């Protein structure tokens, strides 16, 4: 249940504390609950995809409202015994030997034998009027998430770095009416200019001043000291940042992404971080993962965490068994 009264006392310890109540965190909670592990999920209530009109590319749930998807996920996790705790994690401490302690913004503390971070990412948009207000509506970033919904429309690609050329070429698959706004941040090579021209993509120089909105719909891109170009949707490559400040006490820190688009938490293929007993899953460690991929990765990481706990329990019980045999002389 999602209630304070169901939180174990600080003298008790969950098998796993999961930080993050999005698709990844809830998927892991469901899997761990099914293995009969005691699980607490700390949910700050700020899912990355909250502004989106729907979740796409999720088999059997295509187009579902993000909030509805999470409500279903919470109910399923709670069905298997997981406790969902509303709150923000402010600090963490401990280690795999003693267990981990998580302190929430209201002073409550949770303890877990293992810790799973599913905190996701924060999108940082360019400081251009209109972008933030339309984010997730007609200001987009991923063609696989939103391309179908804007197919055959006039789409503007807002230059925000070297990857903007790739975005323009990619969105050309969904529409023949693509305009790349260089925005004084993107400088295509000769070869890229040739590619853009070959695909019929218009290139507009100059800084972008604002995104124009009328009647709750995007209408165009205004250039500084220049004209306004009509578009139906704008694509921008947001920089992304991992939510890791609360875990510095464990020695965890972000790694700069090699593409220069932000940072993430490095893990191995199973989600294990450099800190023993701490795992991560979802966007916090995989910037490319869509909702379905994040949920799937977290389910596998949950299996790995369960097996890690099982190995510890087996070693403990074998040692106790041997001691009992020695005492009885058997």
Coordinates of C-alpha atoms in Angstrom, one line a residue:
X1 CA 0.0 0.0 0.0
X2 CA 1.0 3.6 -0.5
X3 CA 0.8 4.8 3.1
X4 CA 3.3 5.9 5.7
X5 CA 1.9 3.4 8.2
X6 CA 3.1 0.5 6.1
X7 CA 6.7 1.6 6.2
X8 CA 8.8 -0.7 8.4
X9 CA 10.5 0.8 11.4
X10 CA 14.1 1.9 11.0
X11 CA 15.1 -1.2 13.0
X12 CA 13.7 -3.4 10.3
X13 CA 15.3 -3.9 6.9
X14 CA 13.8 -4.5 3.5
X15 CA 15.5 -6.9 1.1
X16 CA 15.6 -4.1 -1.5
X17 CA 15.0 -0.4 -1.5
X18 CA 14.2 1.0 -4.9
X19 CA 14.6 4.7 -5.5
X20 CA 12.3 5.8 -8.3
X21 CA 8.7 4.9 -9.0
X22 CA 8.7 5.1 -12.8
X23 CA 8.4 2.2 -15.2
X24 CA 11.9 0.8 -14.3
X25 CA 11.4 1.0 -10.5
X26 CA 7.9 -0.5 -10.6
X27 CA 9.0 -3.3 -13.0
X28 CA 11.8 -4.3 -10.6
X29 CA 9.4 -4.1 -7.6
X30 CA 7.0 -6.4 -9.3
X31 CA 9.6 -8.9 -10.2
X32 CA 11.2 -8.8 -6.7
X33 CA 7.8 -9.1 -5.1
X34 CA 7.2 -12.2 -7.1
X35 CA 10.4 -13.7 -5.7
X36 CA 8.9 -13.0 -2.2
X37 CA 11.4 -10.3 -1.4
X38 CA 10.4 -7.4 0.8
X39 CA 10.6 -4.2 -1.3
X40 CA 10.1 -0.5 -0.7
X41 CA 9.8 1.9 -3.7
X42 CA 10.5 5.5 -3.0
X43 CA 8.5 7.6 -5.5
X44 CA 9.2 11.3 -5.8
X45 CA 6.2 11.7 -8.2
X46 CA 8.1 13.4 -11.0
X47 CA 8.2 11.0 -13.9
X48 CA 10.2 12.2 -16.9
X49 CA 7.5 11.5 -19.4
X50 CA 4.7 13.2 -17.4
X51 CA 4.3 16.0 -20.1
X52 CA 3.7 13.5 -22.9
X53 CA 0.3 12.8 -24.2
X54 CA 0.8 9.1 -24.3
X55 CA 3.3 6.3 -24.1
X56 CA 4.1 4.8 -27.5
X57 CA 5.9 1.7 -28.6
X58 CA 4.9 -0.2 -25.4
X59 CA 3.3 -3.5 -26.6
X60 CA -0.3 -3.8 -25.4
X61 CA -0.2 -0.3 -23.8
X62 CA 0.4 1.9 -26.9
X63 CA -0.9 5.4 -26.4
X64 CA -1.7 5.0 -22.7
X65 CA -1.5 8.1 -20.5
X66 CA 1.8 8.0 -18.6
X67 CA 0.0 8.5 -15.3
X68 CA -2.3 5.6 -16.0
X69 CA 0.5 3.3 -16.8
X70 CA 2.3 4.1 -13.5
X71 CA -1.0 3.7 -11.6
X72 CA -1.3 0.2 -13.1
X73 CA 2.3 -0.5 -12.3
X74 CA 2.0 0.6 -8.7
X75 CA -1.1 -1.6 -8.2
X76 CA 0.7 -4.7 -9.7
X77 CA 3.8 -4.1 -7.5
X78 CA 1.7 -3.7 -4.4
X79 CA -0.2 -6.8 -5.2
X80 CA 3.1 -8.7 -4.7
X81 CA 3.7 -7.0 -1.4
X82 CA 5.8 -4.0 -2.4
X83 CA 5.4 -0.8 -0.4
X84 CA 5.3 2.4 -2.4
X85 CA 6.6 5.4 -0.3
X86 CA 5.9 8.9 -1.4
X87 CA 8.9 11.2 -0.9
X88 CA 12.3 12.5 -2.1
X89 CA 15.5 10.8 -1.2
X90 CA 17.9 13.4 0.3
X91 CA 20.8 11.2 1.4
X92 CA 22.1 7.7 1.4
X93 CA 24.7 5.8 3.4
X94 CA 25.9 2.3 4.3
X95 CA 27.4 -0.6 2.5
X96 CA 26.6 -4.1 1.3
X97 CA 27.8 -5.6 4.6
X98 CA 25.8 -3.5 7.0
X99 CA 22.9 -2.6 4.6
X100 CA 22.0 0.8 3.1
X101 CA 20.1 3.6 4.8
X102 CA 17.9 6.0 2.7
X103 CA 16.8 9.3 4.3
X104 CA 13.7 11.0 2.9
X105 CA 12.8 14.7 2.7
X106 CA 10.5 14.5 5.7
X107 CA 13.1 12.8 7.9
X108 CA 11.9 9.2 7.5
X109 CA 14.5 6.6 6.9
X110 CA 14.4 3.3 5.1
X111 CA 16.9 0.5 5.3
X112 CA 17.7 -2.1 2.7
X113 CA 20.1 -5.0 2.2
X114 CA 20.4 -3.9 -1.4
X115 CA 19.7 -0.7 -3.3
X116 CA 18.4 -0.2 -6.8
X117 CA 18.5 3.3 -8.4
X118 CA 15.8 3.9 -11.0
X119 CA 15.8 7.7 -10.7
X120 CA 15.7 8.4 -14.4
X121 CA 16.9 11.6 -16.0
X122 CA 16.1 15.3 -16.1
X123 CA 15.8 17.0 -19.5
X124 CA 17.4 20.4 -19.9
X125 CA 16.0 22.3 -22.8
X126 CA 17.6 25.4 -24.5
X127 CA 16.5 28.6 -22.9
X128 CA 14.1 29.7 -25.6
X129 CA 10.6 31.0 -24.9
X130 CA 7.9 28.5 -25.7
X131 CA 9.9 25.3 -25.6
X132 CA 9.3 24.3 -22.0
X133 CA 5.6 25.1 -22.2
X134 CA 5.1 22.8 -25.3
X135 CA 7.5 20.1 -24.2
X136 CA 5.9 16.7 -24.7
X137 CA 3.1 18.1 -26.8
X138 CA 4.4 19.6 -30.1
X139 CA 8.0 20.1 -28.9
X140 CA 9.5 16.6 -29.2
X141 CA 12.8 14.8 -29.2
X142 CA 12.3 11.1 -30.2
X143 CA 10.9 10.1 -33.6
X144 CA 10.2 6.5 -32.3
X145 CA 8.2 7.9 -29.4
X146 CA 6.4 10.7 -31.3
X147 CA 7.1 10.6 -35.0
X148 CA 3.9 8.8 -35.9
X149 CA 1.9 11.5 -34.3
X150 CA 3.4 14.3 -36.4
X151 CA 3.8 12.4 -39.7
X152 CA 3.5 14.5 -42.8
X153 CA 3.5 17.8 -40.8
X154 CA 5.9 20.7 -41.1
X155 CA 8.6 19.8 -38.6
X156 CA 11.4 22.1 -37.4
X157 CA 14.6 20.7 -36.0
X158 CA 16.1 23.1 -33.5
X159 CA 19.9 23.1 -33.7
X160 CA 21.4 22.3 -30.3
X161 CA 24.6 20.6 -31.2
X162 CA 26.2 18.2 -33.6
X163 CA 23.4 15.6 -33.2
X164 CA 20.8 17.9 -34.6
X165 CA 21.8 17.0 -38.2
X166 CA 21.1 13.3 -37.4
X167 CA 17.7 14.3 -35.9
X168 CA 16.8 16.1 -39.1
X169 CA 17.8 13.2 -41.3
X170 CA 15.9 10.8 -39.0
X171 CA 12.7 12.7 -38.9
X172 CA 12.7 13.0 -42.7
X173 CA 11.4 9.4 -42.5
X174 CA 8.1 10.7 -41.0
X175 CA 7.7 13.9 -43.1
X176 CA 9.0 15.4 -46.3
X177 CA 8.6 18.9 -44.8
X178 CA 11.7 19.2 -42.6
X179 CA 13.5 22.4 -41.7
X180 CA 16.8 22.4 -39.8
X181 CA 17.3 25.7 -37.8
X182 CA 21.1 26.0 -37.2
X183 CA 20.5 28.3 -34.3
X184 CA 24.1 29.4 -34.2
X185 CA 24.9 26.0 -32.5
X186 CA 25.0 23.5 -35.4
X187 CA 27.6 23.6 -38.2
X188 CA 27.0 20.8 -40.7
X189 CA 30.0 19.5 -42.6
X190 CA 30.1 19.7 -46.4
X191 CA 29.1 16.0 -46.5
X192 CA 26.2 16.6 -44.1
X193 CA 25.0 19.6 -46.2
X194 CA 25.0 17.3 -49.2
X195 CA 22.9 14.7 -47.2
X196 CA 20.5 17.3 -46.1
X197 CA 20.1 18.6 -49.6
X198 CA 19.7 15.1 -51.1
X199 CA 16.8 14.5 -48.6
X200 CA 15.1 17.8 -49.4
X201 CA 15.7 19.2 -45.9
X202 CA 15.7 23.0 -45.7
X203 CA 18.5 24.6 -43.7
X204 CA 17.9 28.0 -42.0
X205 CA 20.8 30.0 -40.5
X206 CA 20.5 32.4 -37.6
X207 CA 19.7 32.2 -33.9
X208 CA 16.2 31.1 -32.9
X209 CA 14.5 33.8 -30.7
X210 CA 11.3 32.0 -29.7
X211 CA 8.8 29.3 -30.4
X212 CA 5.4 30.9 -31.3
X213 CA 2.2 29.5 -29.8
X214 CA -1.4 30.4 -30.7
X215 CA -4.6 28.8 -29.4
X216 CA -2.7 26.2 -27.4
X217 CA -0.8 25.0 -30.5
X218 CA 2.6 25.6 -31.9
X219 CA 2.6 27.9 -34.9
X220 CA 6.2 28.7 -35.9
X221 CA 9.8 29.4 -35.1
X222 CA 10.8 33.1 -34.8
X223 CA 14.4 34.0 -35.8
X224 CA 16.3 36.8 -34.1
X225 CA 15.9 39.9 -36.2
X226 CA 14.4 37.8 -39.0
X227 CA 11.2 36.1 -40.2
X228 CA 9.0 33.6 -38.5
X229 CA 9.0 30.2 -40.2
X230 CA 5.7 28.2 -39.9
X231 CA 6.0 24.7 -38.4
X232 CA 3.6 22.3 -36.7
X233 CA 6.1 20.7 -34.4
X234 CA 9.6 21.4 -33.2
X235 CA 12.2 18.7 -32.4
X236 CA 15.0 19.5 -30.0
X237 CA 17.8 17.4 -28.5
X238 CA 17.6 18.1 -24.8
X239 CA 20.7 17.6 -22.6
X240 CA 20.0 15.0 -19.9
X241 CA 21.2 14.8 -16.4
X242 CA 21.1 11.9 -13.9
X243 CA 19.6 12.4 -10.5
X244 CA 22.5 11.3 -8.4
X245 CA 23.1 14.1 -5.8
X246 CA 21.5 12.1 -3.0
X247 CA 23.9 9.2 -3.6
X248 CA 27.2 11.0 -3.3
X249 CA 27.6 9.5 0.2
X250 CA 27.9 6.1 -1.4
X251 CA 30.6 7.3 -3.7
X252 CA 28.4 7.3 -6.8
X253 CA 28.9 10.0 -9.4
X254 CA 27.8 10.7 -13.0
X255 CA 29.8 9.9 -16.1
X256 CA 29.8 12.4 -19.0
X257 CA 28.2 10.8 -22.1
X258 CA 30.7 10.4 -25.0
X259 CA 28.2 12.1 -27.4
X260 CA 28.3 15.3 -25.2
X261 CA 24.5 15.2 -24.5
X262 CA 24.7 15.0 -20.7
X263 CA 25.6 12.4 -18.1
X264 CA 24.5 9.0 -16.8
X265 CA 25.4 6.4 -14.1
X266 CA 27.8 3.8 -15.4
X267 CA 26.9 0.1 -14.7
X268 CA 27.8 -3.3 -16.1
X269 CA 25.5 -5.3 -18.3
X270 CA 23.4 -6.5 -15.4
X271 CA 23.0 -3.0 -13.9
X272 CA 25.6 -3.3 -11.1
X273 CA 27.3 0.0 -10.2
X274 CA 30.9 0.4 -9.0
X275 CA 29.5 0.2 -5.4
X276 CA 28.9 -3.3 -4.2
X277 CA 25.2 -3.9 -3.4
X278 CA 24.0 -1.0 -5.5
X279 CA 22.4 -1.5 -8.9
X280 CA 20.7 0.9 -11.4
X281 CA 18.2 0.4 -14.2
X282 CA 16.3 2.5 -16.7
X283 CA 17.3 5.9 -18.1
X284 CA 19.6 6.8 -15.3
X285 CA 22.1 4.3 -16.8
X286 CA 20.8 3.9 -20.4
X287 CA 20.0 7.2 -22.1
X288 CA 18.6 5.4 -25.2
X289 CA 16.0 3.3 -23.3
X290 CA 12.3 3.9 -24.0
X291 CA 9.7 3.0 -21.4
X292 CA 9.4 -0.6 -22.5
X293 CA 13.1 -1.1 -22.6
X294 CA 13.6 0.5 -19.2
X295 CA 11.0 -1.8 -17.7
X296 CA 12.5 -4.9 -19.3
X297 CA 16.1 -4.0 -18.1
X298 CA 14.8 -3.4 -14.6
X299 CA 13.1 -6.7 -14.5
X300 CA 16.3 -8.5 -15.4
X301 CA 18.3 -6.4 -12.9
X302 CA 15.8 -7.5 -10.2
X303 CA 16.5 -11.1 -11.1
X304 CA 20.2 -10.5 -10.6
X305 CA 19.6 -8.7 -7.3
X306 CA 17.5 -11.7 -6.1
X307 CA 20.3 -14.1 -7.0
X308 CA 22.8 -12.0 -5.3
X309 CA 20.7 -12.1 -2.1
X310 CA 20.2 -15.8 -2.5
X311 CA 23.9 -16.5 -2.7
X312 CA 24.5 -14.5 0.5
X313 CA 21.7 -16.4 2.3
X314 CA 23.1 -19.7 1.0
X315 CA 26.6 -19.0 2.2
X316 CA 25.2 -18.0 5.6
X317 CA 23.1 -21.2 5.9
X318 CA 25.8 -23.5 4.8
X319 CA 28.2 -22.0 7.4
X320 CA 25.5 -22.4 10.1
X321 CA 24.9 -26.0 9.0
X322 CA 28.6 -26.8 9.2
X323 CA 28.8 -25.2 12.7
X324 CA 25.8 -27.3 13.9
X325 CA 27.5 -30.5 12.6
X326 CA 30.7 -29.6 14.3
X327 CA 28.9 -29.0 17.6
X328 CA 27.0 -32.3 17.4
X329 CA 30.0 -34.2 16.2
X330 CA 28.1 -35.5 13.3

